[in-house]
Amino acid sequence: MKPEIIPAILAESFDDIAQSVYRVDDLFSRVHIDIVDGVHAPGQTWPYASGETVDAAVQRLHNITLSHDLDLMIDRPEEVLDQWLLSGARRVSVHLSSTRHIKRCLQQVRDAGSEAYVGVVIDDDISTLETVSDHLDGIQCMGIKDIGRQGEPYDRRVLNLMQAVQDLCPGVPVAVDGGVSPKTIPELIEAGASCLAVGSALFRGDVSGNTDAIESAMSVSASR
């Protein structure tokens, strides 16, 4: 099956998020929004960068024109997860290394009616994934070494990570976020990616032309 492409937005203000959504709302049906608190990962995105509360941020998310996923790169997500879930996100990713209560968080996401994904990075100890496989809908592998920023270089070690998570949790969908571009898409699809979150390779320059390049790369993968 053809992998899904989702525009990935990492922004310091809600206005930047709204502008990014506007640029893709006639090309895609959903967006992936990175939420970085500056503790679990370096740097901050909206709403932490702008000093807004989570409650206020959730209300703003109800105003965007596309459905959204949330990638919560935040420390101790269990403390604010109930608030973020009120945004109505279709998918919420909770990072494995961000909490000691990953199973509880994933179940909470599912109970709210959202897809529960666990985010893993290249250096994570993923041995505990087997213990939560019944509580998740997918695994998001980060294709870059340093998370929390867009435009970071692709790290091919993500291919080994993808293989490892598929060995531990066979049949569980694997998404990739970070380092996704027309150049890397073919090997990511060959490695088993069912969903690709694309940030700078989509938004840098002409979105329509970049979308065509991405679709072309996917067609090359399908013909292999």
GROMACS .gro file of C-alpha atoms in nm:
model
  224
    1MET     CA    1   0.000   0.000   0.000
    2LYS     CA    2   0.122   0.350  -0.083
    3PRO     CA    3   0.257   0.528   0.228
    4GLU     CA    4   0.080   0.838   0.348
    5ILE     CA    5   0.261   1.170   0.325
    6ILE     CA    6   0.182   1.419   0.603
    7PRO     CA    7   0.318   1.776   0.613
    8ALA     CA    8   0.523   1.826   0.931
    9ILE     CA    9   0.505   2.169   1.095
   10LEU     CA   10   0.756   2.291   1.353
   11ALA     CA   11   0.689   2.654   1.442
   12GLU     CA   12   0.744   2.906   1.719
   13SER     CA   13   0.405   3.076   1.683
   14PHE     CA   14   0.049   2.980   1.600
   15ASP     CA   15   0.050   3.232   1.314
   16ASP     CA   16   0.334   3.032   1.156
   17ILE     CA   17   0.133   2.712   1.198
   18ALA     CA   18  -0.174   2.870   1.041
   19GLN     CA   19   0.035   2.996   0.748
   20SER     CA   20   0.185   2.651   0.692
   21VAL     CA   21  -0.161   2.494   0.699
   22TYR     CA   22  -0.280   2.750   0.446
   23ARG     CA   23   0.006   2.656   0.212
   24VAL     CA   24  -0.095   2.289   0.203
   25ASP     CA   25  -0.470   2.285   0.264
   26ASP     CA   26  -0.552   2.221  -0.102
   27LEU     CA   27  -0.293   1.944  -0.132
   28PHE     CA   28  -0.325   1.742   0.190
   29SER     CA   29  -0.599   1.643   0.434
   30ARG     CA   30  -0.399   1.651   0.758
   31VAL     CA   31  -0.087   1.796   0.917
   32HIS     CA   32   0.165   1.677   1.174
   33ILE     CA   33   0.246   1.942   1.437
   34ASP     CA   34   0.563   1.914   1.644
   35ILE     CA   35   0.532   2.026   2.006
   36VAL     CA   36   0.872   2.079   2.173
   37ASP     CA   37   0.905   2.202   2.532
   38GLY     CA   38   1.281   2.263   2.538
   39VAL     CA   39   1.330   2.001   2.810
   40HIS     CA   40   1.287   1.667   2.638
   41ALA     CA   41   1.444   1.812   2.322
   42PRO     CA   42   1.645   2.131   2.264
   43GLY     CA   43   1.469   2.443   2.148
   44GLN     CA   44   1.104   2.528   2.189
   45THR     CA   45   0.808   2.540   1.956
   46TRP     CA   46   0.464   2.688   1.996
   47PRO     CA   47   0.307   2.715   2.250
   48TYR     CA   48   0.611   2.695   2.480
   49ALA     CA   49   0.813   2.940   2.271
   50SER     CA   50   0.534   3.198   2.279
   51GLY     CA   51   0.447   3.155   2.647
   52GLU     CA   52   0.092   3.036   2.581
   53THR     CA   53  -0.076   2.786   2.809
   54VAL     CA   54  -0.161   2.440   2.685
   55ASP     CA   55  -0.531   2.513   2.735
   56ALA     CA   56  -0.509   2.821   2.515
   57ALA     CA   57  -0.311   2.629   2.254
   58VAL     CA   58  -0.573   2.356   2.238
   59GLN     CA   59  -0.845   2.612   2.170
   60ARG     CA   60  -0.641   2.755   1.882
   61LEU     CA   61  -0.599   2.411   1.725
   62HIS     CA   62  -0.975   2.387   1.684
   63ASN     CA   63  -0.950   2.678   1.437
   64ILE     CA   64  -0.716   2.524   1.179
   65THR     CA   65  -0.872   2.403   0.855
   66LEU     CA   66  -0.709   2.058   0.840
   67SER     CA   67  -0.716   1.770   1.085
   68HIS     CA   68  -0.397   1.738   1.283
   69ASP     CA   69  -0.160   1.496   1.451
   70LEU     CA   70   0.049   1.596   1.753
   71ASP     CA   71   0.408   1.486   1.809
   72LEU     CA   72   0.465   1.556   2.177
   73MET     CA   73   0.838   1.600   2.230
   74ILE     CA   74   0.783   1.705   2.589
   75ASP     CA   75   0.911   1.590   2.926
   76ARG     CA   76   0.665   1.399   3.145
   77PRO     CA   77   0.377   1.417   2.896
   78GLU     CA   78   0.146   1.243   3.143
   79GLU     CA   79   0.117   1.576   3.328
   80VAL     CA   80  -0.051   1.757   3.035
   81LEU     CA   81  -0.168   1.478   2.807
   82ASP     CA   82  -0.531   1.510   2.909
   83GLN     CA   83  -0.524   1.875   2.799
   84TRP     CA   84  -0.358   1.809   2.462
   85LEU     CA   85  -0.609   1.533   2.387
   86LEU     CA   86  -0.890   1.789   2.398
   87SER     CA   87  -0.757   1.926   2.068
   88GLY     CA   88  -0.915   1.632   1.885
   89ALA     CA   89  -0.589   1.516   1.728
   90ARG     CA   90  -0.624   1.217   1.498
   91ARG     CA   91  -0.288   1.081   1.613
   92VAL     CA   92  -0.072   1.158   1.915
   93SER     CA   93   0.290   1.046   1.940
   94VAL     CA   94   0.441   1.012   2.286
   95HIS     CA   95   0.817   0.962   2.294
   96LEU     CA   96   0.949   0.651   2.464
   97SER     CA   97   1.227   0.831   2.650
   98SER     CA   98   1.008   1.118   2.768
   99THR     CA   99   0.821   0.931   3.042
  100ARG     CA  100   0.836   0.638   3.280
  101HIS     CA  101   0.464   0.584   3.218
  102ILE     CA  102   0.456   0.513   2.846
  103LYS     CA  103   0.194   0.239   2.867
  104ARG     CA  104  -0.042   0.459   3.066
  105CYS     CA  105   0.007   0.747   2.820
  106LEU     CA  106  -0.061   0.533   2.515
  107GLN     CA  107  -0.376   0.389   2.669
  108GLN     CA  108  -0.492   0.740   2.758
  109VAL     CA  109  -0.449   0.847   2.397
  110ARG     CA  110  -0.650   0.550   2.277
  111ASP     CA  111  -0.922   0.610   2.536
  112ALA     CA  112  -0.960   0.962   2.397
  113GLY     CA  113  -1.025   0.821   2.049
  114SER     CA  114  -0.692   0.915   1.892
  115GLU     CA  115  -0.433   0.686   1.736
  116ALA     CA  116  -0.155   0.615   1.985
  117TYR     CA  117   0.199   0.620   1.845
  118VAL     CA  118   0.524   0.589   2.034
  119GLY     CA  119   0.818   0.797   1.914
  120VAL     CA  120   1.166   0.645   1.916
  121VAL     CA  121   1.504   0.792   1.829
  122ILE     CA  122   1.812   0.620   1.695
  123ASP     CA  123   1.987   0.591   2.034
  124ASP     CA  124   1.683   0.473   2.233
  125ASP     CA  125   1.676   0.144   2.418
  126ILE     CA  126   1.371   0.001   2.244
  127SER     CA  127   1.363  -0.331   2.427
  128THR     CA  128   1.053  -0.221   2.623
  129LEU     CA  129   0.845  -0.179   2.308
  130GLU     CA  130   0.733  -0.540   2.328
  131THR     CA  131   0.565  -0.467   2.660
  132VAL     CA  132   0.349  -0.188   2.513
  133SER     CA  133   0.278  -0.332   2.168
  134ASP     CA  134  -0.084  -0.404   2.262
  135HIS     CA  135  -0.137  -0.041   2.361
  136LEU     CA  136  -0.018   0.133   2.045
  137ASP     CA  137  -0.132   0.186   1.687
  138GLY     CA  138   0.207   0.262   1.539
  139ILE     CA  139   0.572   0.347   1.599
  140GLN     CA  140   0.727   0.673   1.482
  141CYS     CA  141   1.098   0.642   1.405
  142MET     CA  142   1.294   0.965   1.399
  143GLY     CA  143   1.514   0.986   1.090
  144ILE     CA  144   1.753   1.238   1.241
  145LYS     CA  145   1.993   1.224   1.535
  146ASP     CA  146   1.896   1.554   1.701
  147ILE     CA  147   1.521   1.597   1.730
  148GLY     CA  148   1.325   1.918   1.783
  149ARG     CA  149   1.454   2.101   1.476
  150GLN     CA  150   1.371   2.089   1.105
  151GLY     CA  151   1.631   2.068   0.833
  152GLU     CA  152   1.855   1.833   1.031
  153PRO     CA  153   2.060   1.586   0.823
  154TYR     CA  154   1.915   1.246   0.749
  155ASP     CA  155   2.069   0.966   0.953
  156ARG     CA  156   2.067   0.633   0.768
  157ARG     CA  157   2.082   0.448   1.099
  158VAL     CA  158   1.706   0.497   1.104
  159LEU     CA  159   1.687   0.203   0.863
  160ASN     CA  160   1.835  -0.023   1.131
  161LEU     CA  161   1.597   0.128   1.385
  162MET     CA  162   1.301   0.053   1.160
  163GLN     CA  163   1.411  -0.306   1.119
  164ALA     CA  164   1.457  -0.343   1.495
  165VAL     CA  165   1.112  -0.211   1.583
  166GLN     CA  166   0.951  -0.430   1.319
  167ASP     CA  167   1.129  -0.733   1.466
  168LEU     CA  168   1.002  -0.644   1.814
  169CYS     CA  169   0.650  -0.546   1.711
  170PRO     CA  170   0.568  -0.729   1.386
  171GLY     CA  171   0.269  -0.594   1.199
  172VAL     CA  172   0.268  -0.258   1.379
  173PRO     CA  173   0.273   0.035   1.131
  174VAL     CA  174   0.598   0.232   1.117
  175ALA     CA  175   0.608   0.606   1.048
  176VAL     CA  176   0.920   0.814   0.987
  177ASP     CA  177   0.963   1.178   1.087
  178GLY     CA  178   1.279   1.377   1.015
  179GLY     CA  179   1.513   1.361   0.718
  180VAL     CA  180   1.233   1.266   0.479
  181SER     CA  181   1.293   1.401   0.127
  182PRO     CA  182   1.263   1.286  -0.235
  183LYS     CA  183   1.617   1.152  -0.201
  184THR     CA  184   1.547   0.940   0.109
  185ILE     CA  185   1.187   0.837   0.042
  186PRO     CA  186   1.266   0.532  -0.178
  187GLU     CA  187   1.481   0.358   0.082
  188LEU     CA  188   1.245   0.448   0.367
  189ILE     CA  189   0.955   0.292   0.180
  190GLU     CA  190   1.164  -0.013   0.097
  191ALA     CA  191   1.245  -0.043   0.469
  192GLY     CA  192   0.874  -0.061   0.550
  193ALA     CA  193   0.754   0.292   0.623
  194SER     CA  194   0.376   0.323   0.605
  195CYS     CA  195   0.368   0.696   0.679
  196LEU     CA  196   0.618   0.977   0.616
  197ALA     CA  197   0.610   1.317   0.786
  198VAL     CA  198   0.780   1.571   0.557
  199GLY     CA  199   0.893   1.909   0.687
  200SER     CA  200   1.161   2.123   0.524
  201ALA     CA  201   1.163   1.918   0.200
  202LEU     CA  202   0.801   2.022   0.152
  203PHE     CA  203   0.782   2.374   0.294
  204ARG     CA  204   1.116   2.514   0.175
  205GLY     CA  205   1.036   2.688  -0.153
  206ASP     CA  206   0.744   2.599  -0.378
  207VAL     CA  207   0.511   2.361  -0.195
  208SER     CA  208   0.333   2.245  -0.510
  209GLY     CA  209   0.659   2.168  -0.691
  210ASN     CA  210   0.799   1.997  -0.382
  211THR     CA  211   0.486   1.786  -0.357
  212ASP     CA  212   0.530   1.675  -0.717
  213ALA     CA  213   0.892   1.577  -0.643
  214ILE     CA  214   0.778   1.375  -0.341
  215GLU     CA  215   0.509   1.199  -0.543
  216SER     CA  216   0.764   1.122  -0.812
  217ALA     CA  217   0.998   0.967  -0.554
  218MET     CA  218   0.714   0.753  -0.427
  219SER     CA  219   0.637   0.639  -0.781
  220VAL     CA  220   0.999   0.534  -0.825
  221SER     CA  221   0.968   0.329  -0.506
  222ALA     CA  222   0.651   0.162  -0.628
  223SER     CA  223   0.816   0.058  -0.954
  224ARG     CA  224   1.105  -0.120  -0.782
   0.00000   0.00000   0.00000
